CSV table of C-alpha atoms in Angstrom, one decimal:
chain,number,residue,atom,x,y,z
A,579,MET,CA,-48.1,22.7,-70.4
A,580,LYS,CA,-46.0,19.9,-69.6
A,581,LYS,CA,-44.5,19.9,-73.1
A,582,ALA,CA,-43.6,23.4,-72.8
A,583,PHE,CA,-41.6,22.5,-69.4
A,584,LEU,CA,-39.9,19.8,-70.6
A,585,TYR,CA,-38.6,21.4,-74.0
A,586,LEU,CA,-37.5,24.2,-71.3
A,587,SER,CA,-35.5,21.8,-69.2
A,588,LEU,CA,-34.3,20.0,-72.2
A,589,SER,CA,-32.8,23.4,-73.7
A,590,CYS,CA,-31.4,24.5,-70.2
A,591,LEU,CA,-29.5,21.1,-69.9
A,592,VAL,CA,-28.0,21.3,-73.5
A,593,VAL,CA,-26.5,24.6,-72.9
A,594,SER,CA,-25.1,23.9,-69.6
A,595,CYS,CA,-23.4,20.9,-71.1
A,596,ILE,CA,-21.9,23.3,-73.7
A,597,LYS,CA,-20.6,25.5,-71.2
A,598,ASP,CA,-18.8,22.6,-69.3
A,599,LYS,CA,-17.1,21.4,-72.2
A,600,PRO,CA,-13.5,22.7,-71.6
A,601,ALA,CA,-11.9,24.5,-74.3
A,602,PRO,CA,-8.3,23.3,-75.7
A,603,PRO,CA,-5.8,24.9,-74.0
A,604,GLU,CA,-3.8,27.4,-76.3
A,605,LEU,CA,-0.2,27.0,-76.7
A,606,PRO,CA,2.4,30.0,-75.8
A,607,ALA,CA,4.2,31.2,-78.9
A,608,THR,CA,7.3,31.8,-77.0
A,609,PRO,CA,8.3,29.9,-73.9
A,610,ALA,CA,7.5,31.6,-70.5
A,611,VAL,CA,10.3,32.1,-68.2
A,612,VAL,CA,9.4,31.2,-64.5
A,613,GLU,CA,10.9,33.3,-61.5
A,614,VAL,CA,11.4,31.3,-58.8
A,615,PRO,CA,11.4,33.5,-55.7
A,616,GLU,CA,14.4,34.0,-53.4
A,617,THR,CA,14.3,32.2,-50.0
A,618,PRO,CA,14.4,34.2,-47.0
A,619,PRO,CA,17.8,34.1,-45.1
A,620,ALA,CA,17.7,31.9,-42.3
A,621,PRO,CA,16.9,33.9,-38.8
A,622,GLU,CA,20.2,34.0,-36.3
A,623,ALA,CA,20.3,32.3,-33.3
A,624,ASP,CA,19.6,35.0,-31.5
A,625,SER,CA,16.3,36.2,-33.0
A,626,ILE,CA,14.8,32.7,-32.8
A,627,PRO,CA,11.3,33.4,-31.2
A,628,GLU,CA,10.7,31.7,-27.7
A,629,PRO,CA,7.5,29.6,-27.9
A,630,PRO,CA,4.5,30.9,-25.7
A,631,PRO,CA,5.0,29.8,-22.1
A,632,VAL,CA,2.7,26.5,-21.4
A,633,PRO,CA,0.0,27.4,-18.9
A,634,GLU,CA,0.8,25.6,-15.4
A,635,VAL,CA,-1.4,22.9,-14.9
A,636,ILE,CA,-2.8,22.9,-11.2
A,637,LYS,CA,-3.9,19.4,-10.2
A,638,LYS,CA,-6.3,19.9,-7.3
A,639,THR,CA,-5.6,16.8,-4.9
A,640,PRO,CA,-8.0,16.2,-2.0
A,641,PRO,CA,-6.5,17.2,1.5
A,642,PRO,CA,-4.9,13.9,3.4
A,643,VAL,CA,-6.9,11.9,5.2
A,644,LYS,CA,-6.0,11.8,9.0
A,645,LYS,CA,-5.6,8.6,10.3
A,646,LYS,CA,-5.9,8.6,14.2
A,647,VAL,CA,-2.7,7.1,15.7
A,648,VAL,CA,-4.1,5.4,18.7
A,649,THR,CA,-0.7,5.2,21.2
A,650,LYS,CA,-1.0,2.9,23.6
A,651,LYS,CA,0.4,3.6,27.2
A,652,ARG,CA,1.8,1.4,29.8
A,653,GLU,CA,-1.1,1.6,31.7
A,654,ASP,CA,-3.3,0.0,28.6
A,655,TYR,CA,-0.8,-3.1,28.8
A,656,LYS,CA,-1.1,-3.6,32.3
A,657,SER,CA,-3.8,-6.5,31.8
A,658,LEU,CA,-1.4,-8.2,28.9
A,659,ILE,CA,1.8,-8.0,31.1
A,660,PHE,CA,-0.3,-9.6,34.0
A,661,ASN,CA,-1.5,-12.4,32.3
A,662,VAL,CA,1.8,-13.0,30.7
A,663,GLN,CA,3.6,-13.1,34.0
A,664,LEU,CA,1.2,-15.7,35.3
A,665,GLY,CA,1.9,-17.9,32.5
A,666,ILE,CA,6.0,-17.8,33.2
A,667,ASN,CA,7.5,-19.8,36.1
A,668,PRO,CA,7.9,-17.5,39.3
A,669,GLY,CA,11.4,-18.4,39.5
A,670,LYS,CA,12.3,-17.0,36.0
A,671,LYS,CA,12.8,-13.5,36.9
A,672,ASN,CA,14.2,-12.0,33.2
A,673,TRP,CA,11.6,-11.9,30.3
A,674,VAL,CA,10.9,-9.3,27.3
A,675,LEU,CA,7.4,-8.5,26.4
A,676,PHE,CA,6.7,-7.3,23.1
A,677,LYS,CA,3.5,-5.3,22.0
A,678,ASN,CA,1.1,-8.2,20.6
A,679,GLY,CA,1.9,-10.7,23.5
A,680,THR,CA,5.2,-12.3,22.3
A,681,TYR,CA,7.6,-12.6,25.0
A,682,LEU,CA,11.0,-14.3,25.4
A,683,VAL,CA,12.5,-15.8,28.6
A,684,PHE,CA,16.2,-15.3,29.6
A,685,PRO,CA,18.3,-16.9,32.6
A,686,ASN,CA,18.2,-14.8,35.6
A,687,ASN,CA,21.7,-13.6,35.3
A,688,THR,CA,21.1,-12.1,32.0
A,689,ALA,CA,21.6,-8.1,31.9
A,690,GLU,CA,18.9,-5.9,30.8
A,691,LYS,CA,20.6,-4.6,27.6
A,692,ASP,CA,21.7,-7.9,26.3
A,693,ALA,CA,18.1,-9.5,27.2
A,694,VAL,CA,16.7,-6.7,24.9
A,695,ARG,CA,19.4,-7.2,22.3
A,696,ALA,CA,19.0,-10.8,22.0
A,697,ALA,CA,15.1,-10.9,22.2
A,698,LYS,CA,15.0,-8.6,19.1
A,699,LYS,CA,17.6,-10.7,17.4
A,700,ILE,CA,15.7,-14.1,18.0
A,701,LEU,CA,12.3,-12.8,17.2
A,702,SER,CA,14.0,-11.1,13.9
A,703,ALA,CA,15.5,-14.8,13.1
A,704,HIS,CA,12.2,-16.5,13.4
A,705,ASP,CA,10.8,-17.8,10.4
A,706,GLY,CA,8.9,-21.0,11.0
A,707,ASP,CA,5.2,-21.6,11.3
A,708,ILE,CA,5.5,-24.3,13.9
A,709,ILE,CA,3.7,-23.7,17.4
A,710,PHE,CA,2.5,-25.3,19.9
A,711,VAL,CA,-0.7,-23.9,21.6
A,712,GLU,CA,-1.5,-24.9,25.4
A,713,LYS,CA,-3.9,-23.5,27.5
A,714,SER,CA,-2.7,-21.5,30.5
A,715,ASN,CA,-3.2,-22.6,34.0
A,716,PHE,CA,-3.7,-19.6,35.6
A,717,ALA,CA,-4.4,-16.6,33.1
A,718,LYS,CA,-7.7,-16.6,31.0
A,719,GLY,CA,-6.0,-17.6,27.6
A,720,TRP,CA,-3.7,-19.8,25.8
A,721,ILE,CA,0.0,-19.8,25.5
A,722,ALA,CA,1.6,-20.4,22.1
A,723,SER,CA,5.0,-21.4,21.8
A,724,THR,CA,8.1,-22.2,19.1
A,725,PRO,CA,10.8,-24.6,19.2
A,726,THR,CA,13.2,-21.8,19.3
A,727,GLY,CA,11.7,-20.5,22.9
A,728,ILE,CA,9.4,-17.8,21.5
A,729,TYR,CA,6.1,-17.6,23.7
A,730,ASN,CA,3.0,-15.6,22.7
A,731,TYR,CA,0.0,-15.2,25.1
A,732,ILE,CA,-3.4,-15.4,23.3
A,733,GLU,CA,-6.1,-13.6,25.3
A,734,ARG,CA,-9.6,-15.4,25.4
A,735,GLY,CA,-11.4,-12.4,24.4
A,736,ALA,CA,-9.7,-12.2,21.2
A,737,PHE,CA,-12.1,-14.8,20.0
A,738,GLY,CA,-15.5,-13.8,20.9
A,739,ARG,CA,-18.0,-15.7,23.2
A,740,ARG,CA,-17.7,-19.4,21.5
A,741,ALA,CA,-14.9,-21.8,22.4
A,742,PRO,CA,-12.5,-21.3,19.6
A,743,LYS,CA,-11.1,-24.3,17.8
A,744,SER,CA,-7.1,-25.2,17.9
A,745,SER,CA,-6.6,-24.2,14.3
A,746,ARG,CA,-7.9,-20.5,15.2
A,747,ILE,CA,-5.8,-20.4,18.3
A,748,GLU,CA,-2.9,-21.3,16.3
A,749,LYS,CA,-3.5,-18.9,13.2
A,750,LYS,CA,-3.7,-16.2,15.7
A,751,GLY,CA,-0.5,-17.2,17.6
A,752,ILE,CA,1.6,-16.9,14.5
A,753,LYS,CA,-0.1,-13.8,13.3
A,754,ASN,CA,0.6,-12.2,16.6
A,755,ILE,CA,4.4,-13.4,16.4
A,756,ALA,CA,4.7,-12.4,12.9
A,757,ALA,CA,3.1,-8.7,13.9
A,758,ASP,CA,5.8,-8.6,16.6
A,759,LYS,CA,8.7,-9.5,14.2
A,760,LYS,CA,7.9,-6.7,12.3
A,761,GLU,CA,7.5,-4.2,15.1
A,762,LEU,CA,9.8,-5.2,17.6
A,763,GLU,CA,8.1,-3.0,19.9
A,764,ILE,CA,9.0,-4.0,23.4
A,765,ILE,CA,6.5,-2.8,26.2
A,766,HIS,CA,7.8,-4.6,29.4
A,767,ILE,CA,11.4,-5.8,30.3
A,768,ASN,CA,11.0,-8.0,33.3
A,769,ASN,CA,14.3,-8.6,35.5
A,770,GLN,CA,15.8,-8.8,38.8
């Protein structure tokens, strides 16, 4: 049985090899003429089909997060105004106070408009980090001052329970002055 299967498979193999052998090509007796089809005429400009419209991509954006803008009223700054007033010589009646405790003192005969304009100009021109800090005699906090006449009241409660190091107080004063320089928001004008 094995021998019969072997002879059968060999004969199939031989037959398949004979079939797969390519036959030599026959050459035509006469040369053939090959016809080239004509190219179709180019379409006119008006008949160019428009590409299909691209579907509009709609991006879903999350709704904007509304930030709570806390606007402080003048009453919210009463404590700051009072403490700054305690730190200024009572003979000095003209001064301008900014939102973060920065203030400038002017001569008593200075007009309010001039004091406001000068305070903004002086504070905008301030670019130094030189600051001197001293404990306020009457208020609970410190007064930071610059050589250019810019002052900043630093409240005691800004540091928590422990007594802060002088370097932290200086940094807080510099930060407050920089914030007021950026915002230039006046909360109190004291004049005669």
